């Protein structure tokens, strides 16, 4: 699959549902499902504007200690769960604070427990005190908007939707989803992986890795006992699928008339080059996901021990760069395995073999795999007869498309579409000073818009980069 786009300001946002899944749902013959998916895509775009960039590491001056045991007895999670009451104002009303008893709202209790379980994995296993290593409070909001098909980390807190009740259930029900999103926070404070192409796919994969490790740690499962599924508790019985992603068998998680087929590759032979989803970050993450699964099952036992320690060491303690690609990440994990367990150890052998099996390090040329980045191009000088708008992103990676017949829209809107295609700063909002620098940078799991017309290369934007007129135009286009 090949695509080209103008990526003016690559951005990031972390949502559990990939944009390509939401896009598929927005085309459902069921108008209720389609409308809810389209609204979720737009809401996720709106949330990205306040995000911190993973392309800029926010590491502290000194990393958290890698203590062999627990840190001071007074150290513990600092959780607060809020109720957004089906609105968009965050964080909402405080419902449960650290140490408070359970409440009647199951979503509140699930979020509270998931925050604690994730904190305990990082603290008890890896010696890290919260996401930043310094005891960062863990904040969550539940009941965000209505029929919201996503959960995301916005750089400051977790946000959970209740799902649409037909395809997706409540997003607080999946502990690996909570672990996934909070791990984006760890990545922001450590490696700062840029949310584009292969570095973005690694960003997603690392969140999947530690998301499943949270689940396995809580359940006490060994690598052989675990299901290696991401979001298995999200899909409702009407869906022909088992989860959003499978780390053991990428590309097999679902095959559904409305969701489509799981697009993840397991090896570099099937690497997907695309302009959507920030260069396929939710798609090509299947390759490093499979590598970790191979490492964990080859070593055996608890995956949070040796395999998790190797990945954690690379994420937090080594020379990893924000633009790290698969080849570089493979090299760093191989080095970490040798440093931690010795040259020729079972752990080191397993790591090297896994990257070879997925085709990352067995290339005879020694060159890096495709980056998934897309070239720039200028937009057309005249308004076309129609444009195709595709919205991608979100944790599930769904994709939603709409065709706009410009002959049937008012002249001011035609000017907006023309400006979007031509990357006109007056329309896009990309002019200097229009948006803060941090808002121009990638937001994990957020949505983006690709706007295309015959005879021109597509242009790609994040919603928070656009002028109010452009945002309103796109909002009307996707309103269900």
CSV table of C-alpha atoms in Angstrom, one decimal:
chain,number,residue,atom,x,y,z
A,1,UNK,CA,0.0,0.0,0.0
A,2,UNK,CA,1.6,3.3,-1.1
A,3,UNK,CA,0.6,6.9,-0.5
A,4,UNK,CA,2.0,10.4,-0.8
A,5,UNK,CA,1.1,13.4,1.3
A,6,UNK,CA,2.1,16.8,2.4
A,7,UNK,CA,2.9,16.5,6.1
A,8,UNK,CA,3.2,20.1,7.0
A,9,UNK,CA,3.6,19.7,10.8
A,10,UNK,CA,3.7,16.0,11.8
A,11,UNK,CA,1.8,15.7,15.0
A,12,UNK,CA,1.1,13.1,17.6
A,13,UNK,CA,-1.7,11.9,19.9
A,14,UNK,CA,-2.2,8.6,21.7
A,15,UNK,CA,-5.6,7.0,21.3
A,16,UNK,CA,-6.2,3.2,21.6
A,17,UNK,CA,-8.4,2.9,18.6
A,18,UNK,CA,-6.4,3.4,15.3
A,19,UNK,CA,-7.9,5.9,12.8
A,20,UNK,CA,-8.3,3.3,10.1
A,21,UNK,CA,-10.8,1.4,12.3
A,22,UNK,CA,-12.8,4.5,13.0
A,23,UNK,CA,-12.7,5.3,9.3
A,24,UNK,CA,-14.1,1.9,8.5
A,25,UNK,CA,-16.9,2.3,11.0
A,26,UNK,CA,-17.8,5.8,9.7
A,27,UNK,CA,-18.7,4.1,6.4
A,28,UNK,CA,-21.0,1.6,8.1
A,29,UNK,CA,-24.5,1.2,6.6
A,30,UNK,CA,-25.7,1.7,10.2
A,31,UNK,CA,-26.0,5.5,10.4
A,32,UNK,CA,-25.8,5.4,14.2
A,33,UNK,CA,-22.5,3.5,14.2
A,34,UNK,CA,-21.2,5.7,11.3
A,35,UNK,CA,-22.1,8.9,13.0
A,36,UNK,CA,-20.6,7.9,16.4
A,37,UNK,CA,-17.3,6.9,14.7
A,38,UNK,CA,-17.1,10.1,12.7
A,39,UNK,CA,-17.7,12.2,15.9
A,40,UNK,CA,-15.0,10.3,17.7
A,41,UNK,CA,-12.5,11.0,15.0
A,42,UNK,CA,-13.3,14.7,15.2
A,43,UNK,CA,-13.2,14.8,19.0
A,44,UNK,CA,-9.8,13.1,19.0
A,45,UNK,CA,-8.5,15.7,16.6
A,46,UNK,CA,-9.7,18.4,18.9
A,47,UNK,CA,-7.9,16.9,21.9
A,48,UNK,CA,-4.5,16.9,20.3
A,49,UNK,CA,-3.9,20.7,20.5
A,50,UNK,CA,-2.8,20.5,24.2
A,51,UNK,CA,-0.5,17.6,23.8
A,52,UNK,CA,3.2,17.4,24.7
A,53,UNK,CA,5.5,16.3,21.9
A,54,UNK,CA,7.1,12.8,22.1
A,55,UNK,CA,9.6,14.1,19.6
A,56,UNK,CA,11.0,16.3,22.4
A,57,UNK,CA,12.2,14.2,25.3
A,58,UNK,CA,11.2,15.6,28.7
A,59,UNK,CA,13.7,13.6,30.6
A,60,UNK,CA,14.7,15.0,33.9
A,61,UNK,CA,18.3,15.8,34.8
A,62,UNK,CA,18.6,12.5,36.5
A,63,UNK,CA,16.8,9.3,35.6
A,64,UNK,CA,14.9,7.3,38.1
A,65,UNK,CA,17.0,4.8,40.0
A,66,UNK,CA,17.0,1.2,38.8
A,67,UNK,CA,16.6,-0.2,42.3
A,68,UNK,CA,16.7,-4.0,42.7
A,69,UNK,CA,13.8,-3.8,45.2
A,70,UNK,CA,11.1,-1.3,46.2
A,71,UNK,CA,11.9,2.3,46.9
A,72,UNK,CA,11.0,4.1,50.1
A,73,UNK,CA,7.9,2.7,51.8
A,74,UNK,CA,6.1,6.1,51.5
A,75,UNK,CA,6.3,5.9,47.7
A,76,UNK,CA,3.0,5.0,46.1
A,77,UNK,CA,0.7,6.0,43.3
A,78,UNK,CA,-1.2,9.3,43.4
A,79,UNK,CA,-4.4,8.6,41.6
A,80,UNK,CA,-7.5,10.8,40.9
A,81,UNK,CA,-10.4,9.8,38.8
A,82,UNK,CA,-12.8,12.4,37.4
A,83,UNK,CA,-16.2,12.2,35.7
A,84,UNK,CA,-16.5,14.2,32.5
A,85,UNK,CA,-20.2,13.6,32.6
A,86,UNK,CA,-20.3,13.0,28.8
A,87,UNK,CA,-18.8,16.4,28.1
A,88,UNK,CA,-15.4,17.5,26.7
A,89,UNK,CA,-14.3,19.7,29.6
A,90,UNK,CA,-11.3,18.0,31.4
A,91,UNK,CA,-10.7,16.7,33.9
A,92,UNK,CA,-14.3,17.0,35.2
A,93,UNK,CA,-15.6,16.4,38.7
A,94,UNK,CA,-13.4,14.5,41.1
A,95,UNK,CA,-15.1,11.2,42.0
A,96,UNK,CA,-12.4,9.1,43.6
A,97,UNK,CA,-9.0,10.2,45.0
A,98,UNK,CA,-6.0,8.1,46.2
A,99,UNK,CA,-7.0,5.8,49.0
A,100,UNK,CA,-10.7,6.4,48.7
A,101,UNK,CA,-13.1,3.4,48.7
A,102,UNK,CA,-14.8,2.0,45.7
A,103,UNK,CA,-17.8,4.0,44.3
A,104,UNK,CA,-20.9,2.8,42.5
A,105,UNK,CA,-19.6,3.8,39.1
A,106,UNK,CA,-17.8,0.7,37.6
A,107,UNK,CA,-15.9,2.8,35.1
A,108,UNK,CA,-14.4,4.9,37.9
A,109,UNK,CA,-13.2,1.9,39.8
A,110,UNK,CA,-11.8,0.2,36.6
A,111,UNK,CA,-9.8,3.4,35.8
A,112,UNK,CA,-8.6,3.7,39.4
A,113,UNK,CA,-7.4,0.1,39.4
A,114,UNK,CA,-5.8,0.3,36.0
A,115,UNK,CA,-3.8,3.3,37.0
A,116,UNK,CA,-2.6,1.5,40.1
A,117,UNK,CA,-1.7,-1.7,38.2
A,118,UNK,CA,0.3,0.2,35.7
A,119,UNK,CA,2.1,2.2,38.4
A,120,UNK,CA,3.0,-1.1,40.2
A,121,UNK,CA,4.5,-2.7,37.2
A,122,UNK,CA,6.8,0.2,36.5
A,123,UNK,CA,7.6,0.7,40.2
A,124,UNK,CA,7.9,-2.9,41.5
A,125,UNK,CA,9.5,-4.5,38.5
A,126,UNK,CA,11.5,-1.7,37.0
A,127,UNK,CA,12.1,0.7,39.9
A,128,UNK,CA,10.4,3.6,38.3
A,129,UNK,CA,8.2,5.9,40.4
A,130,UNK,CA,5.3,6.8,38.0
A,131,UNK,CA,5.6,8.0,34.4
A,132,UNK,CA,8.3,10.6,34.9
A,133,UNK,CA,10.3,8.6,37.5
A,134,UNK,CA,9.5,11.4,40.1
A,135,UNK,CA,6.0,10.4,41.3
A,136,UNK,CA,3.9,12.2,38.7
A,137,UNK,CA,0.2,12.1,39.7
A,138,UNK,CA,-2.0,9.8,37.6
A,139,UNK,CA,-5.2,11.5,36.5
A,140,UNK,CA,-8.0,10.0,34.6
A,141,UNK,CA,-11.4,11.2,33.3
A,142,UNK,CA,-14.2,8.7,32.5
A,143,UNK,CA,-17.4,9.2,30.6
A,144,UNK,CA,-15.8,11.5,28.1
A,145,UNK,CA,-18.3,12.8,25.5
A,146,UNK,CA,-21.1,10.5,24.3
A,147,UNK,CA,-20.6,7.2,22.4
A,148,UNK,CA,-16.9,8.0,22.3
A,149,UNK,CA,-14.9,5.2,20.7
A,150,UNK,CA,-11.5,5.8,22.2
A,151,UNK,CA,-9.2,6.2,25.1
A,152,UNK,CA,-6.1,8.3,25.1
A,153,UNK,CA,-3.2,10.0,27.0
A,154,UNK,CA,-3.2,13.7,26.3
A,155,UNK,CA,0.2,14.5,27.8
A,156,UNK,CA,-1.3,15.2,31.2
A,157,UNK,CA,-3.9,12.6,31.9
A,158,UNK,CA,-5.9,9.6,30.7
A,159,UNK,CA,-9.3,10.1,29.0
A,160,UNK,CA,-11.8,7.2,28.6
A,161,UNK,CA,-14.9,7.0,26.4
A,162,UNK,CA,-17.8,4.7,27.0
A,163,UNK,CA,-17.8,3.2,23.5
A,164,UNK,CA,-20.7,3.1,21.2
A,165,UNK,CA,-22.4,0.1,22.7
A,166,UNK,CA,-22.5,-1.9,19.5
A,167,UNK,CA,-18.9,-2.2,18.3
A,168,UNK,CA,-16.9,-1.0,21.3
A,169,UNK,CA,-17.7,-1.3,25.0
A,170,UNK,CA,-16.3,0.9,27.8
A,171,UNK,CA,-12.6,1.6,27.4
A,172,UNK,CA,-11.9,1.3,31.1
A,173,UNK,CA,-12.6,-2.4,30.9
A,174,UNK,CA,-9.3,-3.2,29.3
A,175,UNK,CA,-6.3,-3.1,31.6
A,176,UNK,CA,-3.8,-3.4,28.7
A,177,UNK,CA,-5.4,-0.4,27.1
A,178,UNK,CA,-4.8,1.6,30.2
A,179,UNK,CA,-1.2,0.3,30.4
A,180,UNK,CA,-0.7,1.2,26.7
A,181,UNK,CA,-1.8,4.8,27.1
A,182,UNK,CA,0.1,5.4,30.3
A,183,UNK,CA,3.3,4.0,28.7
A,184,UNK,CA,3.0,6.8,26.1
A,185,UNK,CA,3.6,9.1,29.1
A,186,UNK,CA,6.8,7.1,30.0
A,187,UNK,CA,8.0,7.4,26.4
A,188,UNK,CA,7.4,11.2,26.5
A,189,UNK,CA,9.6,11.4,29.6
A,190,UNK,CA,12.4,9.1,28.3
A,191,UNK,CA,13.1,8.3,24.6
A,192,UNK,CA,10.7,10.9,23.2
A,193,UNK,CA,10.1,8.8,20.1
A,194,UNK,CA,8.8,11.0,17.2
A,195,UNK,CA,5.3,9.9,16.3
A,196,UNK,CA,5.9,9.4,12.6
A,197,UNK,CA,7.0,6.4,10.4
A,198,UNK,CA,9.1,3.8,12.1
A,199,UNK,CA,9.9,5.8,15.3
A,200,UNK,CA,6.2,6.3,15.7
A,201,UNK,CA,5.5,2.6,15.1
A,202,UNK,CA,8.1,1.9,17.9
A,203,UNK,CA,6.3,4.4,20.1
A,204,UNK,CA,3.1,2.4,19.5
A,205,UNK,CA,4.8,-1.0,19.9
A,206,UNK,CA,6.5,0.0,23.2
A,207,UNK,CA,3.0,1.0,24.5
A,208,UNK,CA,1.6,-2.4,23.4
A,209,UNK,CA,4.5,-4.2,25.0
A,210,UNK,CA,4.1,-2.6,28.4
A,211,UNK,CA,0.3,-2.7,28.1
A,212,UNK,CA,0.4,-6.5,27.8
A,213,UNK,CA,3.0,-6.7,30.5
A,214,UNK,CA,0.7,-4.9,32.9
A,215,UNK,CA,-2.1,-7.4,32.1
A,216,UNK,CA,0.3,-10.4,32.4
A,217,UNK,CA,1.7,-9.1,35.7
A,218,UNK,CA,-1.7,-8.6,37.3
A,219,UNK,CA,-2.9,-12.0,36.1
A,220,UNK,CA,0.4,-13.8,37.0
A,221,UNK,CA,0.7,-15.2,33.5
A,222,UNK,CA,3.8,-16.6,31.9
A,223,UNK,CA,4.6,-15.8,28.3
A,224,UNK,CA,3.2,-19.1,27.2
A,225,UNK,CA,0.0,-18.6,29.2
A,226,UNK,CA,-0.8,-15.1,27.9
A,227,UNK,CA,-3.1,-14.4,25.0
A,228,UNK,CA,-0.9,-11.5,23.7
A,229,UNK,CA,-4.0,-9.5,22.6
A,230,UNK,CA,-4.4,-5.8,22.9
A,231,UNK,CA,-8.0,-4.6,23.6
A,232,UNK,CA,-9.6,-8.0,23.9
A,233,UNK,CA,-12.1,-6.6,26.4
A,234,UNK,CA,-13.2,-3.8,24.1
A,235,UNK,CA,-14.9,-5.5,21.1
A,236,UNK,CA,-18.5,-6.5,21.7
A,237,UNK,CA,-20.0,-9.9,20.7
A,238,UNK,CA,-21.4,-8.5,17.4
A,239,UNK,CA,-17.8,-8.0,16.0
A,240,UNK,CA,-16.0,-10.8,14.2
A,241,UNK,CA,-12.7,-10.5,16.0
A,242,UNK,CA,-10.9,-11.1,19.2
A,243,UNK,CA,-9.1,-7.8,19.9
A,244,UNK,CA,-7.7,-4.7,18.3
A,245,UNK,CA,-4.3,-6.2,17.8
A,246,UNK,CA,-2.5,-9.5,18.2
A,247,UNK,CA,1.2,-9.4,19.2
A,248,UNK,CA,1.5,-13.2,18.6
A,249,UNK,CA,-0.1,-13.1,15.2
A,250,UNK,CA,-0.3,-9.5,13.7
A,251,UNK,CA,-2.9,-9.2,11.1
A,252,UNK,CA,-5.3,-11.7,12.6
A,253,UNK,CA,-7.1,-9.8,15.4
A,254,UNK,CA,-10.3,-9.1,13.4
A,255,UNK,CA,-11.9,-9.6,10.0
A,256,UNK,CA,-15.2,-7.9,10.2
A,257,UNK,CA,-17.7,-6.5,7.7
A,258,UNK,CA,-17.6,-3.1,9.4
A,259,UNK,CA,-14.1,-3.0,10.9
A,260,UNK,CA,-12.5,-4.5,7.8
A,261,UNK,CA,-9.4,-6.8,8.2
A,262,UNK,CA,-6.6,-6.3,10.6
A,263,UNK,CA,-3.9,-4.6,8.5
A,264,UNK,CA,-0.8,-5.2,10.7
A,265,UNK,CA,2.2,-7.0,9.1
A,266,UNK,CA,4.3,-9.4,11.1
A,267,UNK,CA,7.5,-9.1,9.1
A,268,UNK,CA,9.3,-6.5,7.0
A,269,UNK,CA,8.3,-8.4,3.9
A,270,UNK,CA,4.8,-6.9,4.4
A,271,UNK,CA,5.8,-3.5,5.6
A,272,UNK,CA,3.1,-0.9,4.7
A,273,UNK,CA,4.1,2.4,3.2
A,274,UNK,CA,1.3,4.8,3.7
A,275,UNK,CA,0.7,8.5,4.3
A,276,UNK,CA,-2.2,7.9,6.7
A,277,UNK,CA,-1.9,7.2,10.4
A,278,UNK,CA,1.3,9.3,10.7
A,279,UNK,CA,3.0,6.9,8.3
A,280,UNK,CA,1.3,3.7,9.6
A,281,UNK,CA,2.3,3.9,13.2
A,282,UNK,CA,-0.6,1.6,14.3
A,283,UNK,CA,0.0,-0.7,11.4
A,284,UNK,CA,3.7,-1.3,11.2
A,285,UNK,CA,4.0,-1.6,15.0
A,286,UNK,CA,3.0,-5.2,14.3
A,287,UNK,CA,6.6,-5.9,13.3
A,288,UNK,CA,8.3,-4.9,16.6
A,289,UNK,CA,5.3,-6.4,18.5
A,290,UNK,CA,6.0,-9.8,16.9
A,291,UNK,CA,9.7,-9.4,17.7
A,292,UNK,CA,9.0,-8.9,21.4
A,293,UNK,CA,6.6,-11.9,21.4
A,294,UNK,CA,9.2,-14.1,19.9
A,295,UNK,CA,11.8,-12.9,22.5
A,296,UNK,CA,9.4,-13.5,25.4
A,297,UNK,CA,8.3,-17.0,24.3
A,298,UNK,CA,11.8,-18.1,23.4
A,299,UNK,CA,13.1,-17.1,26.8
A,300,UNK,CA,10.0,-18.4,28.6
A,301,UNK,CA,8.8,-17.6,32.1
A,302,UNK,CA,7.5,-14.1,32.9
A,303,UNK,CA,7.7,-11.7,30.1
A,304,UNK,CA,8.1,-8.7,32.4
A,305,UNK,CA,11.4,-10.1,33.7
A,306,UNK,CA,14.2,-10.5,31.1
A,307,UNK,CA,12.3,-9.4,28.0
A,308,UNK,CA,10.7,-6.4,29.7
A,309,UNK,CA,13.9,-5.4,31.4
A,310,UNK,CA,15.7,-5.3,28.0
A,311,UNK,CA,13.0,-3.2,26.4
A,312,UNK,CA,12.8,-0.9,29.5
A,313,UNK,CA,16.6,-0.5,29.5
A,314,UNK,CA,16.6,0.7,25.9
A,315,UNK,CA,13.6,3.0,26.4
A,316,UNK,CA,14.9,4.7,29.5
A,317,UNK,CA,18.7,4.2,29.9
A,318,UNK,CA,20.4,4.1,26.6
A,319,UNK,CA,21.3,6.3,23.6
A,320,UNK,CA,18.0,5.9,21.8
A,321,UNK,CA,17.2,8.8,19.5
A,322,UNK,CA,13.8,10.4,18.9
A,323,UNK,CA,14.0,9.3,15.2
A,324,UNK,CA,15.0,5.7,16.0
A,325,UNK,CA,14.1,3.2,13.3
A,326,UNK,CA,13.6,-0.6,13.5
A,327,UNK,CA,17.2,-1.4,12.7
A,328,UNK,CA,18.5,0.9,15.3
A,329,UNK,CA,16.1,-0.3,17.9
A,330,UNK,CA,17.0,-3.9,17.2
A,331,UNK,CA,20.7,-3.1,17.6
A,332,UNK,CA,20.0,-1.3,20.9
A,333,UNK,CA,18.0,-4.2,22.3
A,334,UNK,CA,20.7,-6.7,21.3
A,335,UNK,CA,23.3,-4.6,23.1
A,336,UNK,CA,21.1,-4.3,26.2
A,337,UNK,CA,20.6,-8.0,26.3
A,338,UNK,CA,24.3,-8.6,26.2
A,339,UNK,CA,24.9,-5.9,28.8
A,340,UNK,CA,22.3,-7.3,31.2
A,341,UNK,CA,22.7,-11.0,30.7
A,342,UNK,CA,26.0,-11.6,28.9
A,343,UNK,CA,27.3,-12.3,25.4
A,344,UNK,CA,25.9,-15.7,24.2
A,345,UNK,CA,23.3,-15.8,26.9
A,346,UNK,CA,19.9,-17.3,26.1
A,347,UNK,CA,18.4,-13.8,26.4
A,348,UNK,CA,20.9,-12.3,23.9
A,349,UNK,CA,20.4,-15.1,21.5
A,350,UNK,CA,16.7,-14.8,21.7
A,351,UNK,CA,16.7,-11.1,21.0
A,352,UNK,CA,19.0,-11.4,17.9
A,353,UNK,CA,17.0,-14.3,16.5
A,354,UNK,CA,13.7,-12.5,16.9
A,355,UNK,CA,14.8,-9.4,14.9
A,356,UNK,CA,16.1,-11.8,12.2
A,357,UNK,CA,12.8,-13.7,12.1
A,358,UNK,CA,10.8,-10.5,11.5
A,359,UNK,CA,13.2,-9.4,8.8
A,360,UNK,CA,14.7,-6.4,10.4
A,361,UNK,CA,18.3,-7.5,10.8
A,362,UNK,CA,18.6,-10.1,8.1
A,363,UNK,CA,18.8,-7.7,5.1
A,364,UNK,CA,22.0,-8.3,3.1
A,365,UNK,CA,22.4,-4.7,2.2
A,366,UNK,CA,22.6,-3.6,5.8
A,367,UNK,CA,20.4,-0.6,5.0
A,368,UNK,CA,17.5,0.5,7.2
A,369,UNK,CA,14.0,-0.5,6.3
A,370,UNK,CA,11.6,2.0,4.7
A,371,UNK,CA,10.8,4.8,7.0
A,372,UNK,CA,7.1,5.3,6.1
A,373,UNK,CA,7.7,9.0,5.7
A,374,UNK,CA,6.0,10.7,2.8
A,375,UNK,CA,7.2,13.4,0.3
A,376,UNK,CA,5.9,16.9,0.1
A,377,UNK,CA,4.1,18.3,-2.8
A,378,UNK,CA,2.3,21.6,-3.7
A,379,UNK,CA,-1.4,21.7,-3.9
A,380,UNK,CA,-3.4,22.7,-7.0
A,381,UNK,CA,-3.9,26.3,-8.0
A,382,UNK,CA,-7.6,25.9,-8.8
A,383,UNK,CA,-10.4,24.3,-7.0
A,384,UNK,CA,-11.2,20.8,-8.2
A,385,UNK,CA,-14.7,19.4,-8.7
A,386,UNK,CA,-14.5,17.2,-5.6
A,387,UNK,CA,-12.2,16.4,-2.8
A,388,UNK,CA,-11.8,13.2,-0.8
A,389,UNK,CA,-11.2,13.7,3.0
A,390,UNK,CA,-9.8,10.8,5.0
A,391,UNK,CA,-9.6,10.9,8.8
A,392,UNK,CA,-7.1,8.5,10.4
A,393,UNK,CA,-5.5,7.9,13.8
A,394,UNK,CA,-6.8,7.0,17.2
A,395,UNK,CA,-5.8,3.9,19.3
A,396,UNK,CA,-7.5,1.4,16.9
A,397,UNK,CA,-6.1,3.0,13.8
A,398,UNK,CA,-9.4,3.2,11.9
A,399,UNK,CA,-9.9,5.3,8.8
A,400,UNK,CA,-13.0,7.3,7.7
A,401,UNK,CA,-13.4,8.9,4.3
A,402,UNK,CA,-15.9,11.4,2.9
A,403,UNK,CA,-16.2,12.8,-0.7
A,404,UNK,CA,-17.2,16.4,-0.9
A,405,UNK,CA,-18.8,17.7,-4.2
A,406,UNK,CA,-17.6,21.3,-4.3
A,407,UNK,CA,-20.4,22.2,-6.8
A,408,UNK,CA,-22.8,21.8,-4.0
A,409,UNK,CA,-21.1,23.9,-1.3
A,410,UNK,CA,-21.1,27.7,-0.7
A,411,UNK,CA,-18.2,29.7,-2.3
A,412,UNK,CA,-16.6,30.5,1.1
A,413,UNK,CA,-16.3,26.7,1.8
A,414,UNK,CA,-14.8,26.2,-1.7
A,415,UNK,CA,-12.1,28.7,-0.8
A,416,UNK,CA,-11.4,26.7,2.4
A,417,UNK,CA,-11.0,23.4,0.5
A,418,UNK,CA,-8.8,25.1,-2.1
A,419,UNK,CA,-6.6,26.6,0.7
A,420,UNK,CA,-6.3,23.2,2.4
A,421,UNK,CA,-5.2,21.5,-0.8
A,422,UNK,CA,-2.7,24.4,-1.5
A,423,UNK,CA,-1.4,24.5,2.1
A,424,UNK,CA,-2.4,28.2,2.3
A,425,UNK,CA,-1.3,29.4,5.8
A,426,UNK,CA,-4.3,31.7,6.0
A,427,UNK,CA,-6.6,28.7,5.9
A,428,UNK,CA,-4.5,26.0,7.5
A,429,UNK,CA,-3.6,28.0,10.5
A,430,UNK,CA,0.0,27.0,10.0
A,431,UNK,CA,1.3,30.6,9.7
A,432,UNK,CA,3.8,31.7,12.3
A,433,UNK,CA,2.2,32.3,15.7
A,434,UNK,CA,-1.1,30.7,14.7
A,435,UNK,CA,-0.5,27.8,17.1
A,436,UNK,CA,2.0,27.1,19.8
A,437,UNK,CA,5.2,25.2,18.9
A,438,UNK,CA,4.2,22.2,21.1
A,439,UNK,CA,0.9,21.9,19.3
A,440,UNK,CA,2.6,21.5,15.9
A,441,UNK,CA,4.4,18.4,17.1
A,442,UNK,CA,3.2,14.8,16.9
A,443,UNK,CA,0.5,13.6,19.3
A,444,UNK,CA,0.3,9.8,19.8
A,445,UNK,CA,-3.0,8.1,19.0
A,446,UNK,CA,-4.6,11.2,17.7
A,447,UNK,CA,-6.4,11.7,14.4
A,448,UNK,CA,-5.3,13.4,11.2
A,449,UNK,CA,-6.9,14.5,8.0
A,450,UNK,CA,-5.8,13.7,4.5
A,451,UNK,CA,-7.3,15.9,1.8
A,452,UNK,CA,-6.9,14.8,-1.8
A,453,UNK,CA,-8.1,15.8,-5.2
A,454,UNK,CA,-7.5,14.3,-8.7
A,455,UNK,CA,-4.2,15.4,-10.2
A,456,UNK,CA,-2.7,16.5,-6.9
A,457,UNK,CA,-0.9,14.9,-4.0
A,458,UNK,CA,-2.8,14.7,-0.7
A,459,UNK,CA,-2.2,17.1,2.1
A,460,UNK,CA,-2.2,15.9,5.7
A,461,UNK,CA,-3.1,18.0,8.7
A,462,UNK,CA,-3.7,17.5,12.4
A,463,UNK,CA,-7.0,19.1,13.5
A,464,UNK,CA,-5.3,21.4,16.0
A,465,UNK,CA,-3.2,22.9,13.3
A,466,UNK,CA,-6.1,24.3,11.4
A,467,UNK,CA,-7.8,27.6,11.4
A,468,UNK,CA,-11.3,27.8,13.0
A,469,UNK,CA,-12.9,28.0,9.5
A,470,UNK,CA,-11.1,24.9,8.3
A,471,UNK,CA,-11.9,23.0,11.5
A,472,UNK,CA,-15.6,23.9,11.2
A,473,UNK,CA,-15.6,22.9,7.6
A,474,UNK,CA,-14.2,19.5,8.4
A,475,UNK,CA,-16.5,19.1,11.4
A,476,UNK,CA,-19.5,19.6,9.2
A,477,UNK,CA,-18.1,17.1,6.7
A,478,UNK,CA,-17.9,14.3,9.2
A,479,UNK,CA,-20.9,15.0,11.3
A,480,UNK,CA,-23.0,11.9,11.4
